[in-house]
mmCIF file with all atom_site columns, C-alpha atoms in Angstrom:
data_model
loop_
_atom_site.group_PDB
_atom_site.id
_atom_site.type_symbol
_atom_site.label_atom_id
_atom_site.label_alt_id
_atom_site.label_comp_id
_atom_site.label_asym_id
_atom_site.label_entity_id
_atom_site.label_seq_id
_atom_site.pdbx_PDB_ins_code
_atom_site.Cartn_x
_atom_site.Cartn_y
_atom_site.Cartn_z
_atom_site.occupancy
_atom_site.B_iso_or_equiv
_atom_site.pdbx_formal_charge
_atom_site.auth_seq_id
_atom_site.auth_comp_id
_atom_site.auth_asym_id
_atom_site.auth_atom_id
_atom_site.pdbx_PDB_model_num
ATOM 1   C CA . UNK A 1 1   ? -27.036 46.406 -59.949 1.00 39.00 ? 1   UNK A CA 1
ATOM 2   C CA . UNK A 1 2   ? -27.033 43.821 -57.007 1.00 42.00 ? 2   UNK A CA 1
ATOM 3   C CA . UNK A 1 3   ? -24.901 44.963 -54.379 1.00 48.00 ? 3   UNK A CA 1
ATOM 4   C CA . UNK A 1 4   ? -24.809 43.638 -51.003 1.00 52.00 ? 4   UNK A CA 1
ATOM 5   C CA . UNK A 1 5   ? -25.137 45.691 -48.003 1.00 55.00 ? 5   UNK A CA 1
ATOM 6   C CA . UNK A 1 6   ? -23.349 45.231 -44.484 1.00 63.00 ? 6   UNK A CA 1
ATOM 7   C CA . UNK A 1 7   ? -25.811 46.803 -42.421 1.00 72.00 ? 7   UNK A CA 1
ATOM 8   C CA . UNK A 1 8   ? -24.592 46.233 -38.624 1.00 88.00 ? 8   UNK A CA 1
ATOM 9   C CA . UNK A 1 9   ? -25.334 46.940 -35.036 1.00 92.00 ? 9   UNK A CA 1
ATOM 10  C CA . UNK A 1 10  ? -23.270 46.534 -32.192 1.00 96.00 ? 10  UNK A CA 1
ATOM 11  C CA . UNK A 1 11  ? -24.330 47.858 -28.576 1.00 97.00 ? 11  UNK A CA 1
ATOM 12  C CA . UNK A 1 12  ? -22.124 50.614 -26.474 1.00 97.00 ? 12  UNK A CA 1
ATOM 13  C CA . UNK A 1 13  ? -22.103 50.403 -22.648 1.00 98.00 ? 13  UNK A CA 1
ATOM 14  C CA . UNK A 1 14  ? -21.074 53.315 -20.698 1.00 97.00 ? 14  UNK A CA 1
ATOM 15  C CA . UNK A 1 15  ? -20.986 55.165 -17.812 1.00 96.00 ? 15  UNK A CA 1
ATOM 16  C CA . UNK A 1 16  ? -20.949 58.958 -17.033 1.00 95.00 ? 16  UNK A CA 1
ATOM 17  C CA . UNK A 1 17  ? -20.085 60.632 -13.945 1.00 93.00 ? 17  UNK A CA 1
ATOM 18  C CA . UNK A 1 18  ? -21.599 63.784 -13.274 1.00 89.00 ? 18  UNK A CA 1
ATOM 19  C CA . UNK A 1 19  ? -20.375 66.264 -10.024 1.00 86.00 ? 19  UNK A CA 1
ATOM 20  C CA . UNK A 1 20  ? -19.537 69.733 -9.073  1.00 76.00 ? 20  UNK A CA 1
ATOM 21  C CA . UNK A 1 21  ? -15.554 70.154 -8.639  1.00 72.00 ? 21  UNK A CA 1
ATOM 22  C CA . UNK A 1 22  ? -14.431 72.460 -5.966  1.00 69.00 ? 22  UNK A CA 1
ATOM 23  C CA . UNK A 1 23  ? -14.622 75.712 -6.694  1.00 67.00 ? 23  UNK A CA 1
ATOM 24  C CA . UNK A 1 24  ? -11.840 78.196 -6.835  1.00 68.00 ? 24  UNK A CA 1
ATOM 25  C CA . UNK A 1 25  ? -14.404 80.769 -5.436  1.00 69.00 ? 25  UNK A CA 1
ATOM 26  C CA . UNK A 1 26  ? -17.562 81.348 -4.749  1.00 67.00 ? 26  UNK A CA 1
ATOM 27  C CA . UNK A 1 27  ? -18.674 82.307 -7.979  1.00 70.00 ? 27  UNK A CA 1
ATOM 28  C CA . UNK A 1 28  ? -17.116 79.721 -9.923  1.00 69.00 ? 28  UNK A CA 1
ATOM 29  C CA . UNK A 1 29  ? -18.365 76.466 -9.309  1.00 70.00 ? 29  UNK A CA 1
ATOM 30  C CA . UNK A 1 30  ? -18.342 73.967 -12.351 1.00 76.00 ? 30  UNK A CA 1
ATOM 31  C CA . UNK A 1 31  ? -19.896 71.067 -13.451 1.00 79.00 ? 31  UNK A CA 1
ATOM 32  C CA . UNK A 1 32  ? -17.421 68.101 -14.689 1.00 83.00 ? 32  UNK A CA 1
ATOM 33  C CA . UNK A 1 33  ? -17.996 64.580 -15.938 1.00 90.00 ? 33  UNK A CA 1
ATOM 34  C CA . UNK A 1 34  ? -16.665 61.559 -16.539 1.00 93.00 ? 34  UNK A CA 1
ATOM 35  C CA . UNK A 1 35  ? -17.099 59.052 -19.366 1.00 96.00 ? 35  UNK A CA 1
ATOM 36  C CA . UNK A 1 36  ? -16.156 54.931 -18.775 1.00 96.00 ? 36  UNK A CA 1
ATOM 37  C CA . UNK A 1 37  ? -16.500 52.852 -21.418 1.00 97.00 ? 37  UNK A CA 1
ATOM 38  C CA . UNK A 1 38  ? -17.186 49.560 -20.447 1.00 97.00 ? 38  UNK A CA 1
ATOM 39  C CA . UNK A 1 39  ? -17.325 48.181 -23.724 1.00 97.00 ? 39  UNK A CA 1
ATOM 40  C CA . UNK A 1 40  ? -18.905 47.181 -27.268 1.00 97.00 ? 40  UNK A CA 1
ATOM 41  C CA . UNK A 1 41  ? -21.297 43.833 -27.064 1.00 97.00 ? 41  UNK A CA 1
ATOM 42  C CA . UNK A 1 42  ? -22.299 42.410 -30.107 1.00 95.00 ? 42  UNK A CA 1
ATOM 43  C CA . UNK A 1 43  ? -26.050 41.664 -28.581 1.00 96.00 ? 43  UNK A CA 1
ATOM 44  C CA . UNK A 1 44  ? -28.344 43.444 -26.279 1.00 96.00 ? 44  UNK A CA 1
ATOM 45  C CA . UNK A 1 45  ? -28.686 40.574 -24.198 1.00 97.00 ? 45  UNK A CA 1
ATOM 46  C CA . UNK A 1 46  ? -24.958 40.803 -23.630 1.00 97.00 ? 46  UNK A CA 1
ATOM 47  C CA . UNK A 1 47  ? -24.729 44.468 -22.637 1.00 97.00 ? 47  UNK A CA 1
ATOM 48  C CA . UNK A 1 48  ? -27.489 43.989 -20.640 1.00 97.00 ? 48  UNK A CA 1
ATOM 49  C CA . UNK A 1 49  ? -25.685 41.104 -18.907 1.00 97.00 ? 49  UNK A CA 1
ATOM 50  C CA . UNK A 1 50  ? -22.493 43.370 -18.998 1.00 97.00 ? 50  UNK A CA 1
ATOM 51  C CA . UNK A 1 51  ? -24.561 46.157 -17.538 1.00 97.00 ? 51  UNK A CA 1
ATOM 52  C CA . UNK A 1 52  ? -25.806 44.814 -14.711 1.00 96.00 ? 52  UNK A CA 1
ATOM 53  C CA . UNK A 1 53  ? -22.820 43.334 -13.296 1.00 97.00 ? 53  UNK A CA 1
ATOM 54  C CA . UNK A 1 54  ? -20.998 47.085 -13.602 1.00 96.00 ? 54  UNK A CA 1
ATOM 55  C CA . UNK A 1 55  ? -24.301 48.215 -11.605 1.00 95.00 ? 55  UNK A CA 1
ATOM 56  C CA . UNK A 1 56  ? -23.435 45.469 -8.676  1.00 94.00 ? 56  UNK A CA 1
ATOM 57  C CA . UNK A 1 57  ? -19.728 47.354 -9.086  1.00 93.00 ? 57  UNK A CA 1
ATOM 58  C CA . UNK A 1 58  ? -21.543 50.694 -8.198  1.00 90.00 ? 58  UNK A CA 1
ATOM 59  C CA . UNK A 1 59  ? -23.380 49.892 -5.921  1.00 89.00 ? 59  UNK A CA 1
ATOM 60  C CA . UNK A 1 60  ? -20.341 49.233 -3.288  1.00 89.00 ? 60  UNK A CA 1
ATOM 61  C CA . UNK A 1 61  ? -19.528 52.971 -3.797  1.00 86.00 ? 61  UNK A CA 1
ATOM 62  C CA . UNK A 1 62  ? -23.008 54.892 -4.808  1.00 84.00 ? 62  UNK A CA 1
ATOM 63  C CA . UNK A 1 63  ? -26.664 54.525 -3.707  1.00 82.00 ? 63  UNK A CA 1
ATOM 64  C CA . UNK A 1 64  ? -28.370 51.740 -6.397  1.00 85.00 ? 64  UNK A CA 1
ATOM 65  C CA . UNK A 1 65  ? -31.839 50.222 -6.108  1.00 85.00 ? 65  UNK A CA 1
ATOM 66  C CA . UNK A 1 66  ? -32.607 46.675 -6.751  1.00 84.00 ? 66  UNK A CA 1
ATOM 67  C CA . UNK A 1 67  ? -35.460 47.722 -9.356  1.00 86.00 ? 67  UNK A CA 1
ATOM 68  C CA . UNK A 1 68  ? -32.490 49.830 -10.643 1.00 90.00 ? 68  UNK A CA 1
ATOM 69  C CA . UNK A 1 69  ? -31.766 47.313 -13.912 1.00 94.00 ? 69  UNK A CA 1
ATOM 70  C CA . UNK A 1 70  ? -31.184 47.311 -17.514 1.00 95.00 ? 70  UNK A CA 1
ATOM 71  C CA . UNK A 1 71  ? -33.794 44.876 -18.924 1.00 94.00 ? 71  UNK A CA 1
ATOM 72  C CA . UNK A 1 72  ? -34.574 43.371 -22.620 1.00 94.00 ? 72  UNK A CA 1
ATOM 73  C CA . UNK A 1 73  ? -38.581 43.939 -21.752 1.00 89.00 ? 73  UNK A CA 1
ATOM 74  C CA . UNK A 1 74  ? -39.410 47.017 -19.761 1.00 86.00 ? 74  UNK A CA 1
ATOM 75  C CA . UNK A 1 75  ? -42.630 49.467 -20.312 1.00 82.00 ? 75  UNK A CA 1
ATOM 76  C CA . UNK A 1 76  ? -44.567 48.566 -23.311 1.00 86.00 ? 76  UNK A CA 1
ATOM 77  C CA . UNK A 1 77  ? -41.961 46.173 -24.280 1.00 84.00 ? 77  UNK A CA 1
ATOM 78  C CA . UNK A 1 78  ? -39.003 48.392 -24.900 1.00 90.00 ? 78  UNK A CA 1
ATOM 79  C CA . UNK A 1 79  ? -35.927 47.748 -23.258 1.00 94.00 ? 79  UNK A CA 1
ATOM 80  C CA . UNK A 1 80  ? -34.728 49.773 -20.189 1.00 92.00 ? 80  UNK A CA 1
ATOM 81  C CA . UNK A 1 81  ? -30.946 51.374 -21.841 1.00 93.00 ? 81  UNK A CA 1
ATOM 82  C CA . UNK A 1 82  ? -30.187 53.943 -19.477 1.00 94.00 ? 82  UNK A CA 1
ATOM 83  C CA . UNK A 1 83  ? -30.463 53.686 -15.242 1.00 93.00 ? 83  UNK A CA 1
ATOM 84  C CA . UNK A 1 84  ? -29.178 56.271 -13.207 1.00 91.00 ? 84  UNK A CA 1
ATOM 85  C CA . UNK A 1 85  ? -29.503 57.359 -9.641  1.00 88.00 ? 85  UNK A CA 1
ATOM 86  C CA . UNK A 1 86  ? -30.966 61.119 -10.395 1.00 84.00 ? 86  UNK A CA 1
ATOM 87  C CA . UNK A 1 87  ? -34.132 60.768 -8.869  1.00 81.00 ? 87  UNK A CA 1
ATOM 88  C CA . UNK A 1 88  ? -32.878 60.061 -5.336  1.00 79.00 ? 88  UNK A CA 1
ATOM 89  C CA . UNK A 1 89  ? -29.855 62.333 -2.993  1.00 74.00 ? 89  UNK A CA 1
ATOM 90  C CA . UNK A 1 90  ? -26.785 61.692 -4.918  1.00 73.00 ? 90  UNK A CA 1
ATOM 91  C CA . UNK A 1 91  ? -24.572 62.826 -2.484  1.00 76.00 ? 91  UNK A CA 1
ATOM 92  C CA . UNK A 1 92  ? -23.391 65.476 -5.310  1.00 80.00 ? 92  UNK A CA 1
ATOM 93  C CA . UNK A 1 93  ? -22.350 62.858 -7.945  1.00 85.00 ? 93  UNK A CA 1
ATOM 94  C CA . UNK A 1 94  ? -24.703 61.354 -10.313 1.00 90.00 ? 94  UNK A CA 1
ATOM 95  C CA . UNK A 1 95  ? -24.442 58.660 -12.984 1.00 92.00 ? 95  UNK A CA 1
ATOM 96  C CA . UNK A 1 96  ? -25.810 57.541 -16.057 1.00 94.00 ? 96  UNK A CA 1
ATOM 97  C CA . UNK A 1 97  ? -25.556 54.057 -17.040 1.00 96.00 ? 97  UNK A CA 1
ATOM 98  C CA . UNK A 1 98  ? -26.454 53.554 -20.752 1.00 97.00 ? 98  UNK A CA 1
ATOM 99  C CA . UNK A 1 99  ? -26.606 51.423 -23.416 1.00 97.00 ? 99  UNK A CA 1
ATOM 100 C CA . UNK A 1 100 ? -26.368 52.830 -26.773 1.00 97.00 ? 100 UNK A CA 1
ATOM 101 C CA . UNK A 1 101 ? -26.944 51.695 -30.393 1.00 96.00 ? 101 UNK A CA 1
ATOM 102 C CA . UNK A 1 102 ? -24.014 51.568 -32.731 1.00 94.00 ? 102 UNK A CA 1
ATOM 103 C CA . UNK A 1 103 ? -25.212 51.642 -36.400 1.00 90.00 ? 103 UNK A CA 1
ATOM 104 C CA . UNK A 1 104 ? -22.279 50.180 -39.054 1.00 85.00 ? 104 UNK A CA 1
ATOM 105 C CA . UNK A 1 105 ? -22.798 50.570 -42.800 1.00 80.00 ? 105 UNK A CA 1
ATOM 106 C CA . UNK A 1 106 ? -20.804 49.766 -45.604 1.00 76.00 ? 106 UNK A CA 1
ATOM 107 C CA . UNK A 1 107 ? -18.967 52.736 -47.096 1.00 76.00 ? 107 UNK A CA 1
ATOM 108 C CA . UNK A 1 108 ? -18.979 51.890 -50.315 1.00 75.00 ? 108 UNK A CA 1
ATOM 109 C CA . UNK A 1 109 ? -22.948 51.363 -50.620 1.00 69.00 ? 109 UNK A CA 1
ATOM 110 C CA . UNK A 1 110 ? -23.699 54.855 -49.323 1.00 68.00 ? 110 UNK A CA 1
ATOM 111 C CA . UNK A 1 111 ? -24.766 57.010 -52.413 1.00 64.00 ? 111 UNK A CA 1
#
């Protein structure tokens, strides 16, 4: 049986908000976020690209290092997919700028 497979990846850029709305009362403060989608690259290099200029956005409004990058090589090689500002005063709202995998697979091939 020779079937062909579609086996295909596509790469997910988004960004989450993270902050604690106003409480009604004391007791009741909760944590909300926020999901953007910036959109669906058909290369790393492209989200990457993508990513980077949506980090220039942010950084008119929240606190963003220059080291604070996606990259194709980072430690050992890997690439950096995910920067956020968590490890610094937030001023109460973090984010979470990722890149994410998206596996496609032809339906019909699955068994």
């Amino acid at each position: 049986m020779n079937k062909s497979t579609i086996n295909m990846q596509k790469e997910l850029l988004t960004i989450e908000f993270r902050y604690y709305d106003q409480p009604e009362d004391v007791t009741n403060s909760v944590c909300r976020n926020k999901t953007i989608t910036i959109g669906i690259f058909d290369t790393l290099e492209e989200a990457i690209e993508k990513g980077n200029k949506a980090l220039e956005i942010l950084s008119k409004h929240f606190q963003v290092r220059p080291d604070d990058k996606f990259q194709l090589h980072y430690l050992f090689g890997s690439p950096c997919r995910l920067v956020t500002n968590c490890c610094y005063p937030t001023n109460g709202i973090q984010y979470f700028a990722k890149i994410t995998p998206l596996k496609f697979d032809d339906l019909s091939n699955t068994h």
